[in-house]
Amino acid sequence: MPLAVSQTPTIGAEIRGIDLSQDISQENVEWLEAQLVRHKVIFFRDQNIDPAAHLGFARKFGELETHPVNPKEGFSEIMVLHNNAEKPPSGTAVWHSDVTWRAKPSLGSILIARKVPNVGGDTLFADMEAAYEFLDDATQSEIKGMKAIHQFAPMRRYLIESGADAERLARFDLDYPPVLHPLVRTHPVTGRKSLYVNALFTVGIEGVPNDEAKRLLRNLFATAVRPEIQCRFRWQENSIAFWDNRSCQHYATADYYPNERLMERVTIQGDQPF
Ligand code: OGA
Ligand code: MN
């Protein structure tokens, strides 16, 4: 039987005793699903799997997404995150949950490290259920029922960098208009509430004047930065992090420039937040 070793009381666990290069049993898939929901992010070490096995593993948990930026050649469902002296780390060094600009943001992401800097480049994770519980009663009732506006806009920069022309950009604006999600999300498996706004993609609140919304959002974003609700993962080559995008946020520390870091992500489709 595999084993889950907790990193902190509420977030993060390392999974031991499972080899992801082998076809894993349905029993283990269900066990991993339960660990993911319970710990919000699970980690694996020394999983020397190729892109096809990465995709095969991810498919056990649902349909896969195709991300509009930086697909891996020949594997449209793998997104490449590559930084080095020419491409300084930046975009993911902001607390966020993935693709909340989609009407149905991802259930989870499975990220594998292909090349890691000798030091630095850790990823941090924040428990957004704990963040919600940390809010005082007045704030919890203030945000109850509110809907936030999430927008693809910050991703446009990557599209431009990857050579997208005006027509392609216009197409993206059409394909991904701003979406509304509740500020307080209910986890579809556990029924637990979490704070569901993030500093990367959340730009406003429906029906709330901009200044006021920005002020409130700033305070809500700040909840993710409390060390008490976080865990931190030190990567090695062939380490994997699999996070529950419905209940946690993450932050890629941009401290390793000009060293190289190469990661590949597969993302599992999720459902509409409620
Ligand atoms: C991601 C992401 C974090 C990292 O893959 O969605 O934010 O540490 N990556 O590279
Ligand atoms: Mn991310």
Short mmCIF file of C-alpha atoms and ligand atoms in Angstrom, two decimals:
data_model
loop_
_atom_site.label_atom_id
_atom_site.label_comp_id
_atom_site.label_asym_id
_atom_site.label_seq_id
_atom_site.Cartn_x
_atom_site.Cartn_y
_atom_site.Cartn_z
CA MET A 1 0.00 0.00 0.00
CA PRO A 2 1.27 3.50 -0.76
CA LEU A 3 1.65 5.95 2.08
CA ALA A 4 0.89 9.68 2.48
CA VAL A 5 3.27 11.64 4.71
CA SER A 6 1.79 15.00 5.75
CA GLN A 7 3.92 18.11 5.37
CA THR A 8 1.72 20.35 7.52
CA PRO A 9 -1.57 19.76 9.37
CA THR A 10 -3.79 20.97 6.51
CA ILE A 11 -1.80 21.19 3.29
CA GLY A 12 0.71 19.04 1.47
CA ALA A 13 1.66 15.37 1.65
CA GLU A 14 4.35 13.29 0.05
CA ILE A 15 3.14 10.05 -1.46
CA ARG A 16 5.52 7.12 -1.09
CA GLY A 17 5.45 3.59 -2.42
CA ILE A 18 3.90 4.20 -5.82
CA ASP A 19 5.58 3.94 -9.22
CA LEU A 20 3.84 6.12 -11.79
CA SER A 21 5.65 4.49 -14.71
CA GLN A 22 3.46 1.42 -14.07
CA ASP A 23 -0.23 1.29 -14.80
CA ILE A 24 -1.79 2.07 -11.44
CA SER A 25 -4.85 0.17 -10.17
CA GLN A 26 -8.30 1.71 -9.89
CA GLU A 27 -8.04 1.25 -6.14
CA ASN A 28 -4.88 3.37 -6.08
CA VAL A 29 -6.44 5.99 -8.35
CA GLU A 30 -9.30 6.37 -5.88
CA TRP A 31 -6.90 6.45 -2.96
CA LEU A 32 -4.85 9.19 -4.67
CA GLU A 33 -8.03 11.17 -5.39
CA ALA A 34 -8.87 11.02 -1.71
CA GLN A 35 -5.33 12.11 -0.72
CA LEU A 36 -5.50 14.99 -3.18
CA VAL A 37 -8.76 16.26 -1.73
CA ARG A 38 -7.57 15.76 1.84
CA HIS A 39 -4.09 17.32 1.50
CA LYS A 40 -4.84 19.75 -1.41
CA VAL A 41 -1.44 19.06 -2.96
CA ILE A 42 0.40 15.75 -3.15
CA PHE A 43 4.04 15.24 -4.06
CA PHE A 44 5.96 12.38 -5.61
CA ARG A 45 9.72 11.86 -5.92
CA ASP A 46 11.85 10.08 -8.52
CA GLN A 47 9.13 9.45 -11.07
CA ASN A 48 11.04 9.03 -14.28
CA ILE A 49 8.04 9.09 -16.61
CA ASP A 50 7.92 10.19 -20.23
CA PRO A 51 5.32 12.63 -21.63
CA ALA A 52 3.00 9.80 -22.71
CA ALA A 53 3.02 8.31 -19.20
CA HIS A 54 2.48 11.76 -17.70
CA LEU A 55 -0.64 12.13 -19.86
CA GLY A 56 -1.75 8.56 -19.12
CA PHE A 57 -1.50 9.14 -15.37
CA ALA A 58 -3.42 12.44 -15.59
CA ARG A 59 -6.19 10.84 -17.69
CA LYS A 60 -7.04 8.55 -14.78
CA PHE A 61 -8.46 11.61 -13.04
CA GLY A 62 -10.50 13.12 -15.85
CA GLU A 63 -10.48 14.74 -19.27
CA LEU A 64 -7.46 16.90 -20.03
CA GLU A 65 -7.26 20.56 -20.95
CA THR A 66 -5.35 22.11 -23.79
CA HIS A 67 -3.76 25.33 -22.62
CA PRO A 68 -3.47 28.13 -25.18
CA VAL A 69 0.15 28.98 -24.37
CA ASN A 70 3.39 27.03 -24.74
CA PRO A 71 2.20 23.55 -25.73
CA LYS A 72 4.87 20.86 -25.97
CA GLU A 73 5.56 19.87 -29.54
CA GLY A 74 3.60 16.75 -30.39
CA PHE A 75 1.73 16.83 -27.06
CA SER A 76 -0.91 19.55 -27.16
CA GLU A 77 -2.11 18.71 -23.63
CA ILE A 78 1.30 19.37 -22.08
CA MET A 79 2.21 22.94 -21.23
CA VAL A 80 5.91 23.74 -21.00
CA LEU A 81 7.26 26.18 -18.42
CA HIS A 82 10.82 26.97 -19.34
CA ASN A 83 13.00 29.70 -17.84
CA ASN A 84 16.67 30.51 -18.23
CA ALA A 85 19.00 33.47 -18.82
CA GLU A 86 17.03 34.53 -21.90
CA LYS A 87 13.61 33.92 -20.36
CA PRO A 88 13.62 35.18 -16.77
CA PRO A 89 11.05 33.61 -14.44
CA SER A 90 8.09 35.89 -13.83
CA GLY A 91 4.46 35.07 -14.64
CA THR A 92 3.73 32.37 -12.09
CA ALA A 93 5.46 34.26 -9.23
CA VAL A 94 2.07 35.56 -8.13
CA TRP A 95 -0.37 33.65 -5.91
CA HIS A 96 -2.96 32.02 -8.16
CA SER A 97 -5.19 29.14 -8.98
CA ASP A 98 -4.87 27.87 -12.56
CA VAL A 99 -6.99 29.09 -15.46
CA THR A 100 -9.73 30.72 -13.37
CA TRP A 101 -10.41 32.76 -16.53
CA ARG A 102 -12.21 29.66 -17.83
CA ALA A 103 -15.89 29.20 -17.04
CA LYS A 104 -14.83 25.75 -15.82
CA PRO A 105 -11.36 26.11 -14.28
CA SER A 106 -9.24 23.01 -13.93
CA LEU A 107 -9.79 20.39 -11.25
CA GLY A 108 -6.08 19.96 -10.82
CA SER A 109 -2.68 20.23 -12.39
CA ILE A 110 0.12 17.68 -12.48
CA LEU A 111 3.51 19.35 -12.79
CA ILE A 112 6.75 17.42 -13.32
CA ALA A 113 10.25 18.87 -13.02
CA ARG A 114 12.47 18.03 -15.98
CA LYS A 115 15.39 20.37 -15.12
CA VAL A 116 15.81 22.18 -11.84
CA PRO A 117 18.25 24.85 -10.67
CA ASN A 118 20.74 23.75 -8.00
CA VAL A 119 19.03 26.03 -5.53
CA GLY A 120 15.83 28.04 -5.69
CA GLY A 121 12.72 27.63 -7.81
CA ASP A 122 10.60 26.17 -5.00
CA THR A 123 6.82 26.20 -5.37
CA LEU A 124 4.63 27.33 -2.49
CA PHE A 125 1.04 26.24 -1.91
CA ALA A 126 -1.63 27.94 0.18
CA ASP A 127 -4.72 26.31 1.70
CA MET A 128 -7.63 28.51 0.64
CA GLU A 129 -10.09 26.72 2.94
CA ALA A 130 -7.91 27.81 5.85
CA ALA A 131 -7.73 31.29 4.27
CA TYR A 132 -11.53 31.44 4.32
CA GLU A 133 -11.72 30.29 7.91
CA PHE A 134 -9.19 32.94 8.84
CA LEU A 135 -11.51 35.76 7.66
CA ASP A 136 -13.47 37.50 10.41
CA ASP A 137 -17.25 37.05 10.55
CA ALA A 138 -17.94 40.50 9.11
CA THR A 139 -15.81 39.81 6.03
CA GLN A 140 -17.31 36.35 5.59
CA SER A 141 -20.80 37.83 5.53
CA GLU A 142 -19.74 40.77 3.36
CA ILE A 143 -18.46 38.49 0.58
CA LYS A 144 -21.21 35.90 0.83
CA GLY A 145 -23.01 35.67 -2.50
CA MET A 146 -20.59 38.02 -4.28
CA LYS A 147 -19.21 37.14 -7.68
CA ALA A 148 -15.76 38.09 -8.87
CA ILE A 149 -14.65 38.88 -12.40
CA HIS A 150 -11.78 36.70 -13.68
CA GLN A 151 -9.95 37.60 -16.81
CA PHE A 152 -7.48 36.06 -19.22
CA ALA A 153 -5.77 39.43 -19.76
CA PRO A 154 -2.53 38.69 -17.83
CA MET A 155 -1.92 35.77 -20.19
CA ARG A 156 -1.97 38.02 -23.24
CA ARG A 157 1.61 38.99 -22.55
CA TYR A 158 2.72 35.38 -23.05
CA LEU A 159 0.77 35.15 -26.24
CA ILE A 160 2.48 38.28 -27.53
CA GLU A 161 5.87 36.93 -26.46
CA SER A 162 5.16 33.67 -28.25
CA GLY A 163 4.57 35.65 -31.44
CA ALA A 164 0.77 35.83 -31.58
CA ASP A 165 -0.47 38.35 -34.15
CA ALA A 166 -3.39 40.76 -33.73
CA GLU A 167 -5.82 38.31 -35.24
CA ARG A 168 -4.87 35.55 -32.83
CA LEU A 169 -5.11 37.94 -29.89
CA ALA A 170 -8.57 39.07 -31.01
CA ARG A 171 -9.59 35.41 -31.28
CA PHE A 172 -8.52 34.85 -27.68
CA ASP A 173 -10.51 37.82 -26.48
CA LEU A 174 -13.54 36.30 -28.18
CA ASP A 175 -12.88 32.76 -26.96
CA TYR A 176 -12.17 33.79 -23.38
CA PRO A 177 -14.37 36.68 -22.31
CA PRO A 178 -14.26 37.63 -18.61
CA VAL A 179 -16.08 35.10 -16.40
CA LEU A 180 -17.79 35.34 -13.02
CA HIS A 181 -17.05 32.99 -10.13
CA PRO A 182 -18.29 33.09 -6.53
CA LEU A 183 -15.80 34.64 -4.10
CA VAL A 184 -16.53 31.76 -1.78
CA ARG A 185 -16.37 28.42 -3.50
CA THR A 186 -17.82 25.13 -2.23
CA HIS A 187 -15.67 22.08 -2.86
CA PRO A 188 -17.71 19.64 -4.97
CA VAL A 189 -16.36 16.60 -3.07
CA THR A 190 -16.19 17.75 0.55
CA GLY A 191 -18.70 20.62 0.61
CA ARG A 192 -16.05 22.76 2.34
CA LYS A 193 -15.87 26.48 1.62
CA SER A 194 -12.77 28.21 0.31
CA LEU A 195 -11.78 31.70 -0.70
CA TYR A 196 -11.77 31.74 -4.49
CA VAL A 197 -10.13 34.94 -5.71
CA ASN A 198 -6.54 35.19 -6.89
CA ALA A 199 -4.04 37.95 -7.54
CA LEU A 200 -3.28 36.81 -11.09
CA PHE A 201 -6.70 36.61 -12.74
CA THR A 202 -9.30 38.26 -10.48
CA VAL A 203 -9.81 41.86 -11.55
CA GLY A 204 -13.07 43.03 -9.98
CA ILE A 205 -16.33 42.18 -8.24
CA GLU A 206 -19.70 42.21 -9.95
CA GLY A 207 -21.77 45.24 -8.95
CA VAL A 208 -19.06 46.75 -6.71
CA PRO A 209 -17.38 50.03 -7.70
CA ASN A 210 -13.84 49.50 -8.91
CA ASP A 211 -11.99 51.26 -6.07
CA GLU A 212 -13.96 49.47 -3.42
CA ALA A 213 -13.60 46.12 -5.18
CA LYS A 214 -9.83 46.58 -5.55
CA ARG A 215 -9.51 47.40 -1.86
CA LEU A 216 -11.51 44.37 -0.79
CA LEU A 217 -9.69 42.09 -3.23
CA ARG A 218 -6.30 43.28 -2.02
CA ASN A 219 -7.21 42.23 1.51
CA LEU A 220 -8.53 38.90 0.32
CA PHE A 221 -5.45 38.19 -1.84
CA ALA A 222 -3.27 38.87 1.20
CA THR A 223 -4.73 35.87 3.04
CA ALA A 224 -2.75 33.47 0.82
CA VAL A 225 0.59 34.82 2.05
CA ARG A 226 0.26 33.61 5.66
CA PRO A 227 2.92 30.97 6.37
CA GLU A 228 0.50 29.16 8.72
CA ILE A 229 -1.62 28.05 5.76
CA GLN A 230 1.22 27.14 3.40
CA CYS A 231 3.61 24.41 2.46
CA ARG A 232 6.67 24.71 0.29
CA PHE A 233 8.07 22.17 -2.15
CA ARG A 234 11.74 21.82 -3.01
CA TRP A 235 12.01 20.28 -6.46
CA GLN A 236 14.36 17.63 -7.72
CA GLU A 237 14.48 16.28 -11.22
CA ASN A 238 11.49 13.93 -11.72
CA SER A 239 9.58 15.30 -8.74
CA ILE A 240 5.85 15.75 -9.30
CA ALA A 241 3.33 18.03 -7.65
CA PHE A 242 -0.37 17.33 -8.16
CA TRP A 243 -2.59 20.05 -6.73
CA ASP A 244 -6.30 20.46 -6.18
CA ASN A 245 -6.95 23.71 -7.97
CA ARG A 246 -10.36 24.01 -6.26
CA SER A 247 -8.98 24.43 -2.77
CA CYS A 248 -5.43 25.79 -2.96
CA GLN A 249 -3.32 28.38 -4.68
CA HIS A 250 0.33 28.22 -5.68
CA TYR A 251 3.30 30.49 -6.26
CA ALA A 252 6.50 29.74 -8.20
CA THR A 253 9.43 31.40 -6.50
CA ALA A 254 11.35 33.44 -9.09
CA ASP A 255 14.72 33.41 -7.34
CA TYR A 256 16.91 31.26 -9.60
CA TYR A 257 17.66 33.55 -12.52
CA PRO A 258 19.78 33.13 -14.66
CA ASN A 259 19.69 29.36 -14.04
CA GLU A 260 17.53 27.00 -16.01
CA ARG A 261 14.27 25.48 -14.84
CA LEU A 262 12.12 23.30 -17.07
CA MET A 263 8.74 21.99 -16.02
CA GLU A 264 5.85 20.27 -17.81
CA ARG A 265 2.25 20.53 -16.75
CA VAL A 266 -0.81 18.48 -17.57
CA THR A 267 -4.13 19.91 -16.46
CA ILE A 268 -7.36 18.07 -15.69
CA GLN A 269 -10.66 19.66 -16.62
CA GLY A 270 -12.84 20.79 -13.76
CA ASP A 271 -16.42 21.88 -13.27
CA GLN A 272 -18.15 25.19 -12.82
CA PRO A 273 -17.46 26.67 -9.37
CA PHE A 274 -20.53 27.13 -7.12
C1 OGA B 1 1.79 26.08 -13.03
C2 OGA B 1 2.60 26.96 -12.19
C3 OGA B 1 4.47 26.68 -10.76
C4 OGA B 1 5.89 26.34 -10.88
O1 OGA B 1 2.36 25.14 -13.60
O2 OGA B 1 0.59 26.29 -13.12
O3 OGA B 1 2.12 27.94 -11.69
O4 OGA B 1 6.51 26.18 -9.83
N1 OGA B 1 3.83 26.52 -11.97
O5 OGA B 1 6.42 26.25 -12.00
MN MN B 2 -0.10 27.89 -12.03
#
